[in-house]
Short mmCIF file of C-alpha atoms in Angstrom, two decimals:
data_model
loop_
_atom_site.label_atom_id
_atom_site.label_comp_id
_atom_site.label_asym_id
_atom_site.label_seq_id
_atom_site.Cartn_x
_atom_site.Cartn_y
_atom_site.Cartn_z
CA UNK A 1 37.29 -20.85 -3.50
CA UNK A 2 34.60 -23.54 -2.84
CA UNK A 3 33.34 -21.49 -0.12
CA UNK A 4 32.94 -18.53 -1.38
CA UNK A 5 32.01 -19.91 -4.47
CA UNK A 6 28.47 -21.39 -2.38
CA UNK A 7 27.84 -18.30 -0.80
CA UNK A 8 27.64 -16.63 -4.21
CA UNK A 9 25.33 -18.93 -5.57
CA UNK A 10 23.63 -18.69 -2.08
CA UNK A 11 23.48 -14.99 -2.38
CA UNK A 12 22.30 -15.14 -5.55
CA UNK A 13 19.18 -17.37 -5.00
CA UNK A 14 18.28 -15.35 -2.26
CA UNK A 15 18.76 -12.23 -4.54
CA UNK A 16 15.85 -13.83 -6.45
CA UNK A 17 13.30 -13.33 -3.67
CA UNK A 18 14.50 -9.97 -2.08
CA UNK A 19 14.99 -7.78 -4.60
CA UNK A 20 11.34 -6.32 -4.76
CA UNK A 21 11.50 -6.29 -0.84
CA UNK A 22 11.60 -2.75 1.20
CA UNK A 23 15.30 -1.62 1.73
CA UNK A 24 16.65 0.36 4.66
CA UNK A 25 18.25 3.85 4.25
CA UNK A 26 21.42 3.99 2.62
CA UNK A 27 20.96 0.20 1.34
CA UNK A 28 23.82 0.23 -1.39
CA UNK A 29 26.40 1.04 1.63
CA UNK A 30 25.13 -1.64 4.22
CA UNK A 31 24.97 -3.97 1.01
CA UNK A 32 28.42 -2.93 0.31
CA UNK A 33 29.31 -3.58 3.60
CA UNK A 34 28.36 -7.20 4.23
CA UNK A 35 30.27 -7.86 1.16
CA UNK A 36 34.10 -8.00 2.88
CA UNK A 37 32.62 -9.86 5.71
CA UNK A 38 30.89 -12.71 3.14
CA UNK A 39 34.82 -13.09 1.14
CA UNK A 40 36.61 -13.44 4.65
CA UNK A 41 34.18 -16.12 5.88
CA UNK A 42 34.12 -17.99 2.69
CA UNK A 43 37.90 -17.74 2.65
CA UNK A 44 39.00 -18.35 6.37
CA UNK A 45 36.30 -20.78 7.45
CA UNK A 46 38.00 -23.75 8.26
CA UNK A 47 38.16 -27.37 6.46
CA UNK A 48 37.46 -30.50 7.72
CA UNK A 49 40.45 -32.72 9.35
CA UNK A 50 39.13 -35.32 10.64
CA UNK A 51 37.64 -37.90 7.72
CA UNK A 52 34.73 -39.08 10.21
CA UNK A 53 33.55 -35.92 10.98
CA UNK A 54 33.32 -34.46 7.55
CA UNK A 55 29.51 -34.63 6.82
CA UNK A 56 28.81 -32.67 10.31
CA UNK A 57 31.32 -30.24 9.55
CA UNK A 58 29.62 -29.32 6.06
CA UNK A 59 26.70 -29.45 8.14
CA UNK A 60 27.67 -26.82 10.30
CA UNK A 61 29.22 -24.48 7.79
CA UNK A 62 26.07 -24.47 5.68
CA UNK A 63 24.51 -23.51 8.48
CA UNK A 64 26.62 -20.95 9.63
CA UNK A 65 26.83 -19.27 6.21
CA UNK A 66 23.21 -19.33 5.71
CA UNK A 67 23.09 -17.76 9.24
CA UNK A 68 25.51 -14.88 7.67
CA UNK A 69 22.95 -14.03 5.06
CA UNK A 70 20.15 -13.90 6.90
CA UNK A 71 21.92 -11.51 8.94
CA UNK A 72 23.00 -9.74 5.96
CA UNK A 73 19.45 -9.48 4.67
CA UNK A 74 18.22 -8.54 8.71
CA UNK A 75 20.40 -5.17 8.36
CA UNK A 76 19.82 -4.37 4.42
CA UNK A 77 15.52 -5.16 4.11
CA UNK A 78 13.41 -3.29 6.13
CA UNK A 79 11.14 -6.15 7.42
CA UNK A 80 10.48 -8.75 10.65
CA UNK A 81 13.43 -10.84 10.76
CA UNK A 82 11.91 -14.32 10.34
CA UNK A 83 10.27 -12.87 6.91
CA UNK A 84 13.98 -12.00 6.32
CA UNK A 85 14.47 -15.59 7.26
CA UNK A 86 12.08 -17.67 5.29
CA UNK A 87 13.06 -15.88 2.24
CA UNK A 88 16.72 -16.44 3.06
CA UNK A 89 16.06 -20.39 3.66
CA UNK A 90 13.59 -20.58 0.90
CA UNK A 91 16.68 -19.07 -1.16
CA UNK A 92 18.95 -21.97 0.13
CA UNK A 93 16.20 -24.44 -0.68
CA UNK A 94 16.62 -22.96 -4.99
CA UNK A 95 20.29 -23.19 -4.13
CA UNK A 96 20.22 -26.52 -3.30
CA UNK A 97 17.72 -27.77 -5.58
CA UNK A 98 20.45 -26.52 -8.43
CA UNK A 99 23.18 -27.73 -6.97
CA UNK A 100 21.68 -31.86 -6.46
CA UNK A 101 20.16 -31.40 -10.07
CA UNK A 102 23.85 -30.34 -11.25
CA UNK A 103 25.09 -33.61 -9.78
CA UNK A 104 22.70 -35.54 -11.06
CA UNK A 105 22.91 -34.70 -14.25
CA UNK A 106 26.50 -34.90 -14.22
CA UNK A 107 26.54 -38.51 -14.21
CA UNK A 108 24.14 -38.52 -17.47
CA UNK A 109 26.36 -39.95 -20.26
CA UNK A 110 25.48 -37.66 -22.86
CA UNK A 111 26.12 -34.48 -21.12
CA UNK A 112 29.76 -35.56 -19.32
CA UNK A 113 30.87 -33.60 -22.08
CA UNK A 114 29.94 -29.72 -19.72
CA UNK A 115 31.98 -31.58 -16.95
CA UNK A 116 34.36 -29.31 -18.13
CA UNK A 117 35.85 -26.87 -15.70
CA UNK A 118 35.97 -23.05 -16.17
CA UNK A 119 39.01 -21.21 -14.52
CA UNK A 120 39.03 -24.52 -12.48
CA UNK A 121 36.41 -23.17 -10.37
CA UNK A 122 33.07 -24.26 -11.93
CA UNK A 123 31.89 -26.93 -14.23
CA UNK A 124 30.35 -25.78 -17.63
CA UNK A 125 26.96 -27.56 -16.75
CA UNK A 126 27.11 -26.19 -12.96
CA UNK A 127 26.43 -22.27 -15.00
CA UNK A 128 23.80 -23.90 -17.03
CA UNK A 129 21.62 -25.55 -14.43
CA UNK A 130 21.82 -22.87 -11.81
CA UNK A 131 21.00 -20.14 -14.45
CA UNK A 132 17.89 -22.54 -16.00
CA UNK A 133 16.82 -23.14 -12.52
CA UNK A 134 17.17 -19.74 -10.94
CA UNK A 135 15.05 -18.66 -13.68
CA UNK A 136 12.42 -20.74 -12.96
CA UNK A 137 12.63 -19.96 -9.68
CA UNK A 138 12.20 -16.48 -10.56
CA UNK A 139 9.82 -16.93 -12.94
CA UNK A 140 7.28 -19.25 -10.24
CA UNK A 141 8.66 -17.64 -7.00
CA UNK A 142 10.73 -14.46 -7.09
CA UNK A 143 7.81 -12.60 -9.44
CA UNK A 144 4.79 -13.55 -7.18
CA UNK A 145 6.78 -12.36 -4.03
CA UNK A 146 6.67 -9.02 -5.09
CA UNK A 147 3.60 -9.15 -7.24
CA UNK A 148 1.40 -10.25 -3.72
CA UNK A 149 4.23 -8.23 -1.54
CA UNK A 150 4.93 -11.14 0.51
CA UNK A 151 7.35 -9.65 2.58
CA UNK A 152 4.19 -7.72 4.37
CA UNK A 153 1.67 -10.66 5.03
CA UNK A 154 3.43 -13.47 5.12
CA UNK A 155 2.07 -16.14 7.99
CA UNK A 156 4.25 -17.27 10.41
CA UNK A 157 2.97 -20.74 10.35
CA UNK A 158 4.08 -21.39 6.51
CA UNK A 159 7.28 -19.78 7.48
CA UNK A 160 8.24 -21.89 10.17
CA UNK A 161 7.16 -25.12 8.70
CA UNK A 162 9.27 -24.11 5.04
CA UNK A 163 12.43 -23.57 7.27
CA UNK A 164 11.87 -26.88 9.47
CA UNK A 165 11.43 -28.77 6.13
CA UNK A 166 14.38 -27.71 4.83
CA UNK A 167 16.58 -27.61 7.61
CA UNK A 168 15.41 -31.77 8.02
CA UNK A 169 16.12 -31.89 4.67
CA UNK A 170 20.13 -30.43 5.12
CA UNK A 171 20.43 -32.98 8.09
CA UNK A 172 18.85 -36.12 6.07
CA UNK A 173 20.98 -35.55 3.50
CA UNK A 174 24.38 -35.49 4.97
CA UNK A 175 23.22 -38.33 7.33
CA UNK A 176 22.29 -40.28 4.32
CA UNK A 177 26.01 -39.37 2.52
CA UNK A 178 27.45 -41.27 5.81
CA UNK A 179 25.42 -44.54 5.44
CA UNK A 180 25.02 -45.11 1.81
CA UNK A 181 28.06 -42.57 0.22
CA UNK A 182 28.50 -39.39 -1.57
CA UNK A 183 27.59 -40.47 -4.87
CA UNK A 184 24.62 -42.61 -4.17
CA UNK A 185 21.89 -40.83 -6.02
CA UNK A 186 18.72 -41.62 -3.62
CA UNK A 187 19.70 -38.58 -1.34
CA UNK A 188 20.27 -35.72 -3.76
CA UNK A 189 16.49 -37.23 -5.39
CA UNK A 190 15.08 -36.44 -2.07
CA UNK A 191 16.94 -33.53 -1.44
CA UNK A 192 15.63 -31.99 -4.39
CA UNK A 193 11.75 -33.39 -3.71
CA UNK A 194 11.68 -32.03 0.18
CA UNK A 195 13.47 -28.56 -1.21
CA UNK A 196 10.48 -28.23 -3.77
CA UNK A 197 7.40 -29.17 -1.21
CA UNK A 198 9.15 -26.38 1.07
CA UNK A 199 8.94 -23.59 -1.68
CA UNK A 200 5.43 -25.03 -2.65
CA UNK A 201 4.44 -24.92 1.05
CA UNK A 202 5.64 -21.43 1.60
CA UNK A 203 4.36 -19.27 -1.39
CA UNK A 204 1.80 -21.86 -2.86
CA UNK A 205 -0.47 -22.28 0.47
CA UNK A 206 0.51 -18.85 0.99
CA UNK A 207 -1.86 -17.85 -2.23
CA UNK A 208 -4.11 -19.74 -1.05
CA UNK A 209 -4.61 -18.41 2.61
CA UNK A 210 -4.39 -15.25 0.98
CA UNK A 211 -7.07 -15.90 -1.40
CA UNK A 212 -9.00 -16.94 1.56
CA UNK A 213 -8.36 -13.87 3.83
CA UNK A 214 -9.21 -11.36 0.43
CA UNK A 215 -13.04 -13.06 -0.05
CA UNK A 216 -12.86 -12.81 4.28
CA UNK A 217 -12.42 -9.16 4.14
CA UNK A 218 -14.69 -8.37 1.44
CA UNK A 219 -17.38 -10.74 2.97
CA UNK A 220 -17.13 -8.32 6.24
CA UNK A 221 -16.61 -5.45 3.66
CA UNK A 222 -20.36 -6.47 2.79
CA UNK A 223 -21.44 -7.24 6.02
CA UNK A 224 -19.98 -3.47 7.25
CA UNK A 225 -22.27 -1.66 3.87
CA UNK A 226 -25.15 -3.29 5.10
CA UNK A 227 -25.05 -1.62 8.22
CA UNK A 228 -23.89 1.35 6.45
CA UNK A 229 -26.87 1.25 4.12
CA UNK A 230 -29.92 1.24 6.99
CA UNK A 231 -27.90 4.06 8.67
CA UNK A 232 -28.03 5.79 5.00
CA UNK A 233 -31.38 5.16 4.11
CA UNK A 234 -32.77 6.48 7.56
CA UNK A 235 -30.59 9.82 6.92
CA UNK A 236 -32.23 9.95 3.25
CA UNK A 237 -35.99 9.45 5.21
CA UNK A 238 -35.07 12.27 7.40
CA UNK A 239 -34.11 14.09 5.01
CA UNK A 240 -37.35 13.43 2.85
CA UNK A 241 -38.94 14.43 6.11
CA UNK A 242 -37.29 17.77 6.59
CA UNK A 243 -37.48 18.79 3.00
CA UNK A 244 -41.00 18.22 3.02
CA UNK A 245 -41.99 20.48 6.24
CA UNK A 246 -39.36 23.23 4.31
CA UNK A 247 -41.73 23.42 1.98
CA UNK A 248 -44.25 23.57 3.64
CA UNK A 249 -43.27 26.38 5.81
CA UNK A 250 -42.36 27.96 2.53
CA UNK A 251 -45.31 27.66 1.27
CA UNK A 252 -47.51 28.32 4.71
CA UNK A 253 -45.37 31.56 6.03
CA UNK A 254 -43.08 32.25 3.23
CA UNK A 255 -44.43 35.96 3.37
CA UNK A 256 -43.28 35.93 7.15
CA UNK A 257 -39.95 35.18 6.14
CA UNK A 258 -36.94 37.58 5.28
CA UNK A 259 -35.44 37.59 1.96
CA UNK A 260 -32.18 35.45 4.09
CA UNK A 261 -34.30 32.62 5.37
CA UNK A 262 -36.48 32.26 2.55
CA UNK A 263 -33.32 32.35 0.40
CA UNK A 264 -32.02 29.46 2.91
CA UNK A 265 -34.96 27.23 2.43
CA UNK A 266 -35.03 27.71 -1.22
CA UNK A 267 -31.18 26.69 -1.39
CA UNK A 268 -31.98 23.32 0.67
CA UNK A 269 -34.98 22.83 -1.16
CA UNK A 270 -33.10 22.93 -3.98
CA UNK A 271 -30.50 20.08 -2.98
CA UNK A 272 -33.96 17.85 -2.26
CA UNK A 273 -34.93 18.10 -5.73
CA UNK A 274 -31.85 17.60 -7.24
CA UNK A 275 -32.03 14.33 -5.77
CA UNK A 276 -32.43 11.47 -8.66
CA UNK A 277 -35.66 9.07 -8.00
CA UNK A 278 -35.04 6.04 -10.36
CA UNK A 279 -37.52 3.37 -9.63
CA UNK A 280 -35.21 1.35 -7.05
CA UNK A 281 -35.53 2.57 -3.47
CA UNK A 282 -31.69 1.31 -2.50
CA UNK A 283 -30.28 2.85 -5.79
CA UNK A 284 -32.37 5.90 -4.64
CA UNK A 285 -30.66 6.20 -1.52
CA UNK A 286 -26.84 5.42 -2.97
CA UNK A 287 -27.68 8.29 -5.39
CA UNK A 288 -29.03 10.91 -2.55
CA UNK A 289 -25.79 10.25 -0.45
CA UNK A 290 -23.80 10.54 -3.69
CA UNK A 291 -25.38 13.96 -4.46
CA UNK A 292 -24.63 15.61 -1.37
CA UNK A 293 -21.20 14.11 -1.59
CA UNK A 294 -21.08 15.81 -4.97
CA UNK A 295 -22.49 19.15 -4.13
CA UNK A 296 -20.14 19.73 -1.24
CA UNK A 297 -17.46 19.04 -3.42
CA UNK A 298 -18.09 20.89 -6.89
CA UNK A 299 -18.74 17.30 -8.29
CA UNK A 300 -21.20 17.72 -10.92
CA UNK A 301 -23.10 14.25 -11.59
CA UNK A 302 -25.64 12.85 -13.78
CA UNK A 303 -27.21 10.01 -13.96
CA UNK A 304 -29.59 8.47 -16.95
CA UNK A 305 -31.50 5.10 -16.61
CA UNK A 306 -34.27 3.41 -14.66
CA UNK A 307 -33.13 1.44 -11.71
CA UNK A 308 -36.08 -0.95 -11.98
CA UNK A 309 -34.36 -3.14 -14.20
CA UNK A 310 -31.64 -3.83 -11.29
CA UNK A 311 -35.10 -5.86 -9.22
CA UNK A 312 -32.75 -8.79 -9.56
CA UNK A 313 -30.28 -7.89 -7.41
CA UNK A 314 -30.46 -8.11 -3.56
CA UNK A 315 -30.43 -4.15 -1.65
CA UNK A 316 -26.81 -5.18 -0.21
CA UNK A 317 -25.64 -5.84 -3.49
CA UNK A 318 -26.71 -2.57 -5.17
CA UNK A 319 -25.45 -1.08 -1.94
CA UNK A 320 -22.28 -2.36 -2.43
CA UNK A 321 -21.79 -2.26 -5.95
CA UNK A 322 -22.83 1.52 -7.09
CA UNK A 323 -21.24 2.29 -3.47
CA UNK A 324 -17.67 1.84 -4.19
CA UNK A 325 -18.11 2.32 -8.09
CA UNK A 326 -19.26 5.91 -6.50
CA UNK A 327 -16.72 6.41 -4.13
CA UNK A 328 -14.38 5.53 -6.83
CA UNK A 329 -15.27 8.28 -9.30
CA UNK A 330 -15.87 11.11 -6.70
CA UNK A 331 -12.48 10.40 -5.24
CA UNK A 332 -10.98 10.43 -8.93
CA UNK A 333 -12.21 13.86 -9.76
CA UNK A 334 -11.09 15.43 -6.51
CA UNK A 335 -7.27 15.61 -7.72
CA UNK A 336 -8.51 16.79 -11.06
CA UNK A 337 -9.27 20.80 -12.15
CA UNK A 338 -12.76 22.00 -11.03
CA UNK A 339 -14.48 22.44 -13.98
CA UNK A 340 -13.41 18.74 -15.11
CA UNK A 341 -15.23 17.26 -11.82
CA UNK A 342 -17.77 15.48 -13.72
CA UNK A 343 -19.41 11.52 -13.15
CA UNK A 344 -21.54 10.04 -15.34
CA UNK A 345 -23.44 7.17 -14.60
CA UNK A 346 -25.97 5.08 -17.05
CA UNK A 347 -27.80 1.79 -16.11
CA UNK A 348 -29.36 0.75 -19.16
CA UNK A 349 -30.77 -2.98 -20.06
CA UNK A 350 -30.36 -5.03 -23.41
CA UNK A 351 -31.72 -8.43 -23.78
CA UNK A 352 -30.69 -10.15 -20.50
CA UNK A 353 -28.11 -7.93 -19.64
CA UNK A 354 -27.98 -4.52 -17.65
CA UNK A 355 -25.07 -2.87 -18.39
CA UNK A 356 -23.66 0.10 -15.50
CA UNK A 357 -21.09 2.63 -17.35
CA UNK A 358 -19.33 4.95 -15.11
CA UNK A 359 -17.50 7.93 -16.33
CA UNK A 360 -15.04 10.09 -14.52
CA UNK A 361 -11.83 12.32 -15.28
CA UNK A 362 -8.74 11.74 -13.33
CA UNK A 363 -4.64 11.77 -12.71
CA UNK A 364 -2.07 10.20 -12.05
CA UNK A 365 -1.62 7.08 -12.89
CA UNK A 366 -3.42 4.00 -12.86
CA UNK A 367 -1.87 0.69 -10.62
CA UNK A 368 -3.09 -2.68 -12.30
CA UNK A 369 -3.16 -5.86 -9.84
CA UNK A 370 -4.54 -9.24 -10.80
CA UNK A 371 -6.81 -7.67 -14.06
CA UNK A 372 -8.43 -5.29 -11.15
CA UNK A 373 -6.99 -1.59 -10.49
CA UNK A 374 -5.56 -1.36 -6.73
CA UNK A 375 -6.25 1.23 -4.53
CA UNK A 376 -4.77 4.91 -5.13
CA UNK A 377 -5.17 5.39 -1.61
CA UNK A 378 -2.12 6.29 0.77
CA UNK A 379 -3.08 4.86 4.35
CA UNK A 380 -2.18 1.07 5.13
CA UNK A 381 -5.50 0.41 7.07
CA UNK A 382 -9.22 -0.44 6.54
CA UNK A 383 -10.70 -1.75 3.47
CA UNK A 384 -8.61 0.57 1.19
CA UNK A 385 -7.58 -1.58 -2.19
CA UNK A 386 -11.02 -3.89 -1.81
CA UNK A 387 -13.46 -1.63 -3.43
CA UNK A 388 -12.34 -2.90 -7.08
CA UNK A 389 -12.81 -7.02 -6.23
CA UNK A 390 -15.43 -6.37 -4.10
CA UNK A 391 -17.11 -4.90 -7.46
CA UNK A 392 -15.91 -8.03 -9.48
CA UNK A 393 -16.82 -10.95 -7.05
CA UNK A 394 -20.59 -9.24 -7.44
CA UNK A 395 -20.58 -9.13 -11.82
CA UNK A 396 -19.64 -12.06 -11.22
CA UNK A 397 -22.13 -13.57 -8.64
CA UNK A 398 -24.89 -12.28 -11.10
CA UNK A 399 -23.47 -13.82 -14.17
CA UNK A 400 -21.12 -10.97 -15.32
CA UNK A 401 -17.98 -9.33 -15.07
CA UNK A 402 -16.53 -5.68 -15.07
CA UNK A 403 -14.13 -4.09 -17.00
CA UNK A 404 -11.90 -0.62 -17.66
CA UNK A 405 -10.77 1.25 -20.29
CA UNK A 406 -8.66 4.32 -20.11
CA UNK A 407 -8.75 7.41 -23.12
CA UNK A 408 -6.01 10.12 -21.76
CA UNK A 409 -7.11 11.65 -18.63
CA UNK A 410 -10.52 9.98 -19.21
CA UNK A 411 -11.81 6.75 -17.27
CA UNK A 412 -14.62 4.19 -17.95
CA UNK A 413 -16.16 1.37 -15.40
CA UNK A 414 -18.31 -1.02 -17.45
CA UNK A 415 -20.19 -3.86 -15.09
CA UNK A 416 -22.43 -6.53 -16.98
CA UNK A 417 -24.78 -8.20 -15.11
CA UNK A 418 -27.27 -11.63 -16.05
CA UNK A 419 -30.73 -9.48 -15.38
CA UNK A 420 -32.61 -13.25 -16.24
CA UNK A 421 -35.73 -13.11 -18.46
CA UNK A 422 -37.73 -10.93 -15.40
CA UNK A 423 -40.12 -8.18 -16.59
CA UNK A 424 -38.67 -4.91 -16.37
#
């Protein structure tokens, strides 16, 4: 019963950091499967005959049954098998971090009391450590796993170096259980310290290399709208250009022209003059790419403010910032009944502050991830799921912040930003 006794509590530490990982097709019958296969290795494996050899031989089981759940989790959780692995040895590391502390605390005076067995299986304190620990463990491990969806970026490098502590810690211990005994207390206190700076290792430095890549991506985010904002403003020239020599041909030859091309020129005239002029030359050209957008999409948009007030800000920053605010809002309204495809945007200053509102209908619902909304987007490539911090990181670089609010179907964006004490 020992046996299968471990893998249980095995199974169920590793439990803790699967569950919110992808499962295969028909998951409950593979699951179901490896079940049979876990109670027939936990009850045929073989003991230990041989006195001397008795700290290998738990060395070897441990090993083979963690081997058996990592299998298990290869063929029920769609993902690369050493992901399946880390999690699986990061699971033995909770497993074993319960089962020293047990120990330890067993030979605490006050509590020799829970050395009570239960069906003569399990000690009354052994339920109440492992379920306070795998708790915590949940509560610091299992709950950022598949908050940050570890299972699909996890780096190989953490991985390998979690499972190599571990494992050295396994070996360590039973090595130290020859030389000094089974009850000396200096290995289990190790144990227990090498298990935690494996977890911390894995999923700690993992937030922060993932911190890391996020400001990488939406540094070349940045980098990418720059580019994307000459490009922009030379279409929005040419177009200034065109629209110009339209009306002058209009007004040159317009009695040369049929009723069909002069209704033409009119039309494209019209789209020029539609086009918002605010005082700021970048938020000029965001605004004349956003009204085309609009227009060819049955958005209708308006905009109130004077953009003069945003002189503070660098051209990639406005750029960037009413960019994907933009992009936001227009791709909102698309799933949304035509005559309810309206944006609203004000920039308005008070004091030291200029405050950007952004209005929009949508559906669906909304997907909060750290404070920030994530992307609504379906595809798993480019920059999708960015737009949101990339907005924050630049409140913030200016001495503000940005926040949402929700009313039914309707949506707000409100971005603060320090304007300083400069002259309007």
């Amino acid at each position: 019963m020992g046996n299968i006794l471990f893998i249980f509590e095995l199974i169920m530490a590793q439990a803790l950091l699967l569950y919110a990982c992808p499962k295969r097709d028909k998951f409950a019958i593979r699951l179901a499967s490896c079940i049979p296969f876990w109670v027939l290795l936990g009850y045929f494996f073989p003991n230990a005959r041989e006195k001397p050899v008795t700290q290998m031989y738990y060395l070897l089981k441990y090993f083979v049954f963690l081997t058996y759940t990592i299998v298990a989790a290869v063929v029920c959780f769609k993902m690369p098998w050493r992901t399946s692995a880390s999690l699986c040895v990061a699971g033995y590391a909770i497993q074993h971090i319960s089962y020293q502390a047990t120990i330890l605390l067993s030979k605490v005076s006050f509590l020799k009391f829970l050395n009570v067995q239960l069906f003569g299986v399990v000690m009354v304190l052994e339920i109440l450590v492992f379920a306070l620990l795998y708790a915590a463990a949940w509560l610091l491990f299992g709950r950022r796993i598949a908050k940050k969806e570890y299972y699909k970026n996890s780096d190989w490098r953490f991985d390998v170096l979690a499972v190599v502590v571990v494992f050295i810690c396994i070996i360590l211990t039973r090595v130290s259980y020859m030389l000094s005994g089974f009850n000396s207390l200096s290995p289990r206190i190790y144990a227990i310290v090498c298990c935690v700076l494996a977890l911390v290792i894995q999923f700690n430095f993992y937030d922060m290399l993932s911190e890391k890549y996020e400001k990488e991506t939406i540094c070349q985010l940045w980098r990418e709208e720059r580019k994307q904002y000459a490009l922009s403003k030379q279409m929005v020239d040419t177009i200034n250009v065109k629209c110009h020599d339209l009306k002058y041909k209009l007004r040159e030859h317009g009695g040369k022209l049929s009723e069909e091309e002069r209704k033409s020129i009119v039309d494209a005239i019209d789209i020029y003059d539609g086009m918002v002029k605010t005082g700021n030359e970048v938020l000029d050209v965001i605004l004349a790419e956003n009204h085309l957008q609009c227009k060819a999409n049955n958005i209708k948009f308006t905009f109130m403010g004077d953009g003069q007030v945003l002189s503070f800000m660098s051209a990639s920053d406005i750029y960037s910032l009413f960019g994907n605010a933009l992009d936001n809002a227009r791709e909102a309204v698309t799933d949304v009944e035509e005559d309810r495809r309206i944006v609203n945007l004000t920039v308005t200053k008070k004091g030291d502050f200029v405050n950007v509102d952004l209005v929009n209908y949508f559906s669906g619902e909304l997907i909060y991830e750290d404070g920030v909304i994530a992307t609504r987007k379906t595809e798993e490539k480019g920059y999708h799921g960015f737009g949101m911090k990339s907005m924050q990181m630049l409140a913030q670089k200016y001495g503000g912040d940005l926040r949402v609010s929700v009313n039914g179907d309707l949506f707000s964006l409100g971005i603060y930003l320090f304007g300083g004490n400069k002259e309007e």
